[in-house]
XYZ file of C-alpha atoms in Angstrom:
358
model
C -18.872 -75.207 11.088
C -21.132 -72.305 10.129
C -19.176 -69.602 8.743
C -20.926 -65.659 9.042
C -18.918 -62.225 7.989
C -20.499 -59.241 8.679
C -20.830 -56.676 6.228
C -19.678 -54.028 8.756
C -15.916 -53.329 9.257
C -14.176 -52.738 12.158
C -10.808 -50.071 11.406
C -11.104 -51.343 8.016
C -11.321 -55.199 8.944
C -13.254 -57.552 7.781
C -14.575 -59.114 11.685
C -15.986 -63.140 11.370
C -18.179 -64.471 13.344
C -17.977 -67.962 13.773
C -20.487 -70.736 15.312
C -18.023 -73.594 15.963
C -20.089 -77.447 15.939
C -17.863 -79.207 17.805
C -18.184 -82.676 16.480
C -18.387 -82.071 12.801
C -14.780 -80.845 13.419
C -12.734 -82.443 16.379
C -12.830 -85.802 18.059
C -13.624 -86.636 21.301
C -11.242 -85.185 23.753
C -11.592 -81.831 22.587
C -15.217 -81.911 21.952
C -14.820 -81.893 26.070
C -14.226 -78.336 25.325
C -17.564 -75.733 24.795
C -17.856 -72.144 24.291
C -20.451 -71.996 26.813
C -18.448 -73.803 30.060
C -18.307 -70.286 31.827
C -21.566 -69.273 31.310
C -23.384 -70.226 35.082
C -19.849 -70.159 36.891
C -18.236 -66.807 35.298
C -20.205 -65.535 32.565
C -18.307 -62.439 32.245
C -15.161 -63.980 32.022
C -14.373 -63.077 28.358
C -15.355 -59.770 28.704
C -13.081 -59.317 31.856
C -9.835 -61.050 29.909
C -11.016 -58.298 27.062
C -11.389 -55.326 29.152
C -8.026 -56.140 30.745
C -5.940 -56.039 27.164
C -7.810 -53.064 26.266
C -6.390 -51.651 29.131
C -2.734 -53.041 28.442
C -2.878 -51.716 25.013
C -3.040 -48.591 26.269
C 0.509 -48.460 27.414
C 2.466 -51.188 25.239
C 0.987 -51.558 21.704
C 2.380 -54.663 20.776
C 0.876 -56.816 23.546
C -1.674 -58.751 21.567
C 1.215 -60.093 19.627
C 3.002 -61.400 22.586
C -0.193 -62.762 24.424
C -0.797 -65.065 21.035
C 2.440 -65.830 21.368
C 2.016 -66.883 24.639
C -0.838 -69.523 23.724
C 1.176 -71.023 20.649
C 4.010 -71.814 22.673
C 2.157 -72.978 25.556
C 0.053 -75.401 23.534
C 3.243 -76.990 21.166
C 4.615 -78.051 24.755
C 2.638 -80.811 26.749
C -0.406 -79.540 25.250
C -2.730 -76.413 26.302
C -2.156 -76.534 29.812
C -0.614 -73.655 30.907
C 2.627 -75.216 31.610
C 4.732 -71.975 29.964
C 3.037 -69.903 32.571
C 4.894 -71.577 35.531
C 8.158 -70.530 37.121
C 11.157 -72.633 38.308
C 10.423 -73.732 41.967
C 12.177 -76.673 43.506
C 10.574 -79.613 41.550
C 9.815 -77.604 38.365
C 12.003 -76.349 35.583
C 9.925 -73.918 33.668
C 9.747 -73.643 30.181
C 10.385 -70.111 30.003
C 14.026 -71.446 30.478
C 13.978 -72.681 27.257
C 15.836 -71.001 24.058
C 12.836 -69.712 22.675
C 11.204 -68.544 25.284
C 14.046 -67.407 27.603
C 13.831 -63.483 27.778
C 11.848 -63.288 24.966
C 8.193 -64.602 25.678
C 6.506 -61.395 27.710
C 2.773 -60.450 28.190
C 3.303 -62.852 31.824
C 2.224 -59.497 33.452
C -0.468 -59.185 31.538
C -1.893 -62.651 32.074
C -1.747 -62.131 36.116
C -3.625 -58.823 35.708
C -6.593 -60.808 33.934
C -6.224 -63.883 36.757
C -6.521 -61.412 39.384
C -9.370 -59.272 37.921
C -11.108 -62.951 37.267
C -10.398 -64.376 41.060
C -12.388 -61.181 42.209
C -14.787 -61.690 40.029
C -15.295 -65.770 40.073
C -12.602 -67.344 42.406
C -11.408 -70.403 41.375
C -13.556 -70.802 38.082
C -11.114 -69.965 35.066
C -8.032 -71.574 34.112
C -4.545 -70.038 33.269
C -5.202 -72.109 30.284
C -8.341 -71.057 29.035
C -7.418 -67.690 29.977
C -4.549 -68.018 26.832
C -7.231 -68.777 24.592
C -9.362 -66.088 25.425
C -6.923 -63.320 24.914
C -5.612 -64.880 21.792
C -8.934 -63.893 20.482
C -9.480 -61.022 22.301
C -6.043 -59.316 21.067
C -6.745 -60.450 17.572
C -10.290 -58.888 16.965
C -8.850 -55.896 18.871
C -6.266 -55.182 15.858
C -8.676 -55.159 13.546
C -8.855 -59.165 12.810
C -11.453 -62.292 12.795
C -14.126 -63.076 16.190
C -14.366 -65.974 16.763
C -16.074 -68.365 19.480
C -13.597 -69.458 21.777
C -14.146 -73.243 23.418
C -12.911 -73.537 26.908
C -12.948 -76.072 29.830
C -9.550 -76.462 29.756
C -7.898 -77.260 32.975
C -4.308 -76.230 34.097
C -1.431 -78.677 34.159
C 0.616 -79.564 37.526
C 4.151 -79.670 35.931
C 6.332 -77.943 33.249
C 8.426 -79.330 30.374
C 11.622 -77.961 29.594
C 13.232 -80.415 27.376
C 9.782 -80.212 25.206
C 9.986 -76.828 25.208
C 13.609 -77.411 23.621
C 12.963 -79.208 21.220
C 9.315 -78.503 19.974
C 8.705 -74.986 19.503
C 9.781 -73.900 15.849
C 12.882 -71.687 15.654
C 13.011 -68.521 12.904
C 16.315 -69.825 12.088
C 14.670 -73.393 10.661
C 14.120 -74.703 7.277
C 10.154 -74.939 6.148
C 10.424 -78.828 6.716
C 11.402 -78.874 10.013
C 8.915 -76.510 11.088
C 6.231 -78.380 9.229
C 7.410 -81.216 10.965
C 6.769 -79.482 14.261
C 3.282 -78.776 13.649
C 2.530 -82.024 12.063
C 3.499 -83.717 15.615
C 0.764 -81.691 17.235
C -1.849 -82.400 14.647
C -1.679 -79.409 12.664
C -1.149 -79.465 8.581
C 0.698 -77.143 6.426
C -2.300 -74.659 5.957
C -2.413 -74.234 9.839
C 1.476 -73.330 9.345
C 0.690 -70.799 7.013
C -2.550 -69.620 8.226
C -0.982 -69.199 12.025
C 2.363 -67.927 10.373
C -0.090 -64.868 9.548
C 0.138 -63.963 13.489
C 2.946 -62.362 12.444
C 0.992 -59.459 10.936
C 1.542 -58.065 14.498
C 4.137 -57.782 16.557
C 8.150 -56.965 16.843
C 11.037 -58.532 16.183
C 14.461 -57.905 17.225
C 17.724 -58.154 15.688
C 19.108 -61.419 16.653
C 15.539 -63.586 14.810
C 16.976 -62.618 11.411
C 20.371 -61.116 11.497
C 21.636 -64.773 9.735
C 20.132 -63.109 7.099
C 21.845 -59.654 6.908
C 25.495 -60.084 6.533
C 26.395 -63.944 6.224
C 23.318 -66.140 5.323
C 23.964 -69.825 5.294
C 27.870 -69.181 5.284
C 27.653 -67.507 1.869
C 29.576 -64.200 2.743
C 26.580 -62.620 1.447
C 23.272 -61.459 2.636
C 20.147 -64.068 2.255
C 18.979 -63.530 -1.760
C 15.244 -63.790 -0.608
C 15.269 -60.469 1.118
C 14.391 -57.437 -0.420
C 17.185 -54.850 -1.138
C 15.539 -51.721 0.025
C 14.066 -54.215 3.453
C 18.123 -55.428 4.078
C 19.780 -51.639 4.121
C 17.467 -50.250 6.413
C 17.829 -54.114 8.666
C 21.807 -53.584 7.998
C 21.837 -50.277 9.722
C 19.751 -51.102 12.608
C 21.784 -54.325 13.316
C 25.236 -53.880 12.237
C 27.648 -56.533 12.016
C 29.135 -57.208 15.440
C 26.718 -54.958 16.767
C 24.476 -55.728 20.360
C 21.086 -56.768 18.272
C 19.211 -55.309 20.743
C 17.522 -53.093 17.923
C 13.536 -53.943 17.421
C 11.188 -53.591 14.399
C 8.161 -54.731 13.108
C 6.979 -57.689 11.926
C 4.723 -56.393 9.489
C 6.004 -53.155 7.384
C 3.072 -51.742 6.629
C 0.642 -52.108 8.797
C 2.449 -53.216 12.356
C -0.124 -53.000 14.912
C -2.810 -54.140 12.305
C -4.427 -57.599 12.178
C -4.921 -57.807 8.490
C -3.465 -60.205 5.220
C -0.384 -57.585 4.596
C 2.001 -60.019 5.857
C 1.352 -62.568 3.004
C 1.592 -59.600 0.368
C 4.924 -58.491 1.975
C 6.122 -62.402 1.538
C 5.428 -61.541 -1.766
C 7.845 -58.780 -2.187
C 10.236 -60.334 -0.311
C 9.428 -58.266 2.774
C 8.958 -61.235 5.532
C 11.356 -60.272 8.368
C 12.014 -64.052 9.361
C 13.698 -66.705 7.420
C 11.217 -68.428 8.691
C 8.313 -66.197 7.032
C 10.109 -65.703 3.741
C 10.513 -69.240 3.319
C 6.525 -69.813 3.301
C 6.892 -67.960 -0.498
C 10.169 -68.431 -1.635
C 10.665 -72.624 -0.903
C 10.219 -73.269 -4.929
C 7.582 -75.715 -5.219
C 6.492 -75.697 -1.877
C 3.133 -76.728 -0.825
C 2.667 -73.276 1.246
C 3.170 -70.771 -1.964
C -0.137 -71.142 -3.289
C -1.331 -71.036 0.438
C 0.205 -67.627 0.488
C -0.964 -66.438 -2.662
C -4.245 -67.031 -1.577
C -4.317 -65.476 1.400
C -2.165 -62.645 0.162
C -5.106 -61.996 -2.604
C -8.387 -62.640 -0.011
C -8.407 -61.512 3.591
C -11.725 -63.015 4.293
C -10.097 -66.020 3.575
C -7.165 -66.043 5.753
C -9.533 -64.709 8.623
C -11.506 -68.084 8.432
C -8.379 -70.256 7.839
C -7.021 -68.470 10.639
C -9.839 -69.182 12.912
C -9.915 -72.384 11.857
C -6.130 -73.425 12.968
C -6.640 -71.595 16.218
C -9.032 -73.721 17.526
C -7.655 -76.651 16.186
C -4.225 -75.398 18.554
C -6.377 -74.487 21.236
C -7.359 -78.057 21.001
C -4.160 -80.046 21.507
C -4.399 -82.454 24.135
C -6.356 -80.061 26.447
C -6.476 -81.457 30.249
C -10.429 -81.339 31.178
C -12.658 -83.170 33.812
C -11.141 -84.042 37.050
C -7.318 -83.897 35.307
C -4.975 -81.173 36.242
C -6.191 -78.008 38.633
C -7.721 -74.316 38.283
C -4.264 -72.324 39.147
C -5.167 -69.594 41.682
C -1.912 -67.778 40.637
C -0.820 -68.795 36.973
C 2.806 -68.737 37.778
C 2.773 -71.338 40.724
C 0.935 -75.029 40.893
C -1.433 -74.658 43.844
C 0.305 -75.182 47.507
C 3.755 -74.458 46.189
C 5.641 -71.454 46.414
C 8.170 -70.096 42.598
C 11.675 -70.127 42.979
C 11.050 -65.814 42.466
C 8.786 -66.009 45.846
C 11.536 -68.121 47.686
C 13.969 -64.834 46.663
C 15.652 -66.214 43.490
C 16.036 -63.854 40.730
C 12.919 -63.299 38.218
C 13.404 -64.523 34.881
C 12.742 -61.400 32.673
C 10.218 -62.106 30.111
C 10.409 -58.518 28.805
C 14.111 -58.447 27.532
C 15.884 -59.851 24.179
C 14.440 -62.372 22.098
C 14.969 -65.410 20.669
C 12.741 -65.904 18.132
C 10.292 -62.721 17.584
C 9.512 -60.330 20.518
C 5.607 -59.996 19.257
């Protein structure tokens, strides 16, 4: 991999541009995957997926974090194939069924704008799953973070996976060794749970992914010891005890709608809004504290990492070739009709949360 930063900033942000050689980094299923399979068939097709979030930004600033979102819980579960995208019809139970995704994962909206705007432009070229990808990066070098060169080819997948979806996506609530564990299943290593951990430099949260923290951590009676004092009160009275924890805030303190290394310094101070975050800096002898330090001290080095771990998700067990189909609606395998279509209730994807409303 040839790495290149710019010298030039973009709101104050370091932006990366990185020239990705395939083979001196993946093996050979992935190395199916090129940054260049649009370019005779739809060669506008990441600008269109851009365009489109710029747009969607205008209205609802948070929307990069939940598109990323989007792409790291579709790839933990059978793979980058688009699967989380489908709804329940009458041989599919979606994933977006599944505790951590039920009325929590949003941005679906968003994705069938950019479908849409892409079937005008090339019909039935780009895939629901590729189309993840390319707003992952798009939303991310919108707020400020690392470019990068997204490889695509991916194809979309015919069926759904609920019970994966159960039991593979990491919850906030989860020690640091059950999440690694999660991530090591898929291929990734504890610097890609650090490094993609820093998504949450964006994004929203709402009070039921931490309130185990606020009043009665652990069954202590007390609040959790690794949260800062000044961080709890202000948490306390926007989530009371016994209260609805519907209440929402951000991620990242300082900088919320920012792509930038503040959420390793707020680790530091004890400022990480998940257990889940905190516990990257305040496991004792844990392999991810120096991780954190590092990136908490050098921004140009999380970018990279980062990028890195991104495209090593965006590569996990991609369908390409002849397997799986190009979705002409993202929510529906083609020739079948969603349970919402047949006059079943939607599922809302723009409710409560379950693990962090980015």
């Amino acid at each position: 991999m040839a790495v290149t930063s710019s010298s030039s900033t973009c709101d104050g942000f370091f932006i990366i541009s990185l020239i990705v050689v395939v083979s001196s980094l993946f093996g050979a299923s992935s190395a199916q995957l090129n940054a260049t399979f649009y370019s005779g068939t739809c060669p506008n097709a990441s600008a269109i997926v851009r365009s489109t979030i710029q747009q969607a930004l205008q209205s609802d600033a948070r929307i990069g974090g939940s598109l990323i979102r989007l792409h790291f819980h579709d790839c933990f579960v059978n793979g980058c194939d688009g699967s989380l995208l489908l709804d329940d019809t009458s041989s599919i139970q979606s994933e977006k069924n599944a505790p951590a995704n039920a009325n929590s994962t949003r941005g679906f909206n968003v994705v069938d704008s950019i479908k849409t705007a892409l079937e005008n432009a090339c019909p039935g070229i780009v895939s629901c799953s590729d189309i993840l990808a390319l707003a992952s990066e798009a939303s991310v070098s919108l707020a400020g973070g690392p470019s990068w060169t997204v490889l695509l080819g991916r194809r979309d997948g015919l069926t759904a996976n609920l019970s994966g979806a159960n039991s593979s996506l990491p919850s906030p609530f989860e020690g640091l060794n059950n999440i690694t564990s999660k991530f090591v299943a898929v291929g990734l290593n504890t610097t890609d749970v650090v490094s993609l951990s820093g998504a949450h430099t964006f994004g929203r949260g709402q009070c039921v992914t931490f309130n185990n923290r606020l009043f009665n951590f652990n069954g202590t009676g007390n609040p959790d010891p690794t949260l800062n004092s000044t961080l709890l009160s202000s948490l306390q009275q926007l989530c009371p005890q016994n209260g609805s924890n519907t209440g929402i805030t951000n991620l990242d303190l300082s900088t919320p709608d920012a792509f930038d290394n503040n959420y390793f310094t707020n680790l530091q101070s004890n400022n990480g809004l998940l257990q889940s975050d905190q516990e990257l800096f305040s496991n004792t002898g844990s392999a991810t504290v120096p991780i954190v330090n590092s990136f908490a001290s050098n921004q140009t080095l999380f970018f990279e990492a980062f990028v890195q771990s991104m495209i090593k998700m965006g590569n996990i067990s991609p369908l390409t070739g002849s397997s799986g189909e190009i979705r002409q609606d993202c929510k529906v395998v083609n020739g079948q009709s969603s349970a919402t279509e047949a006059g079943d209730i939607q599922l809302q994807s723009d409710g409560p949360v379950s693990v962090a409303d980015m």
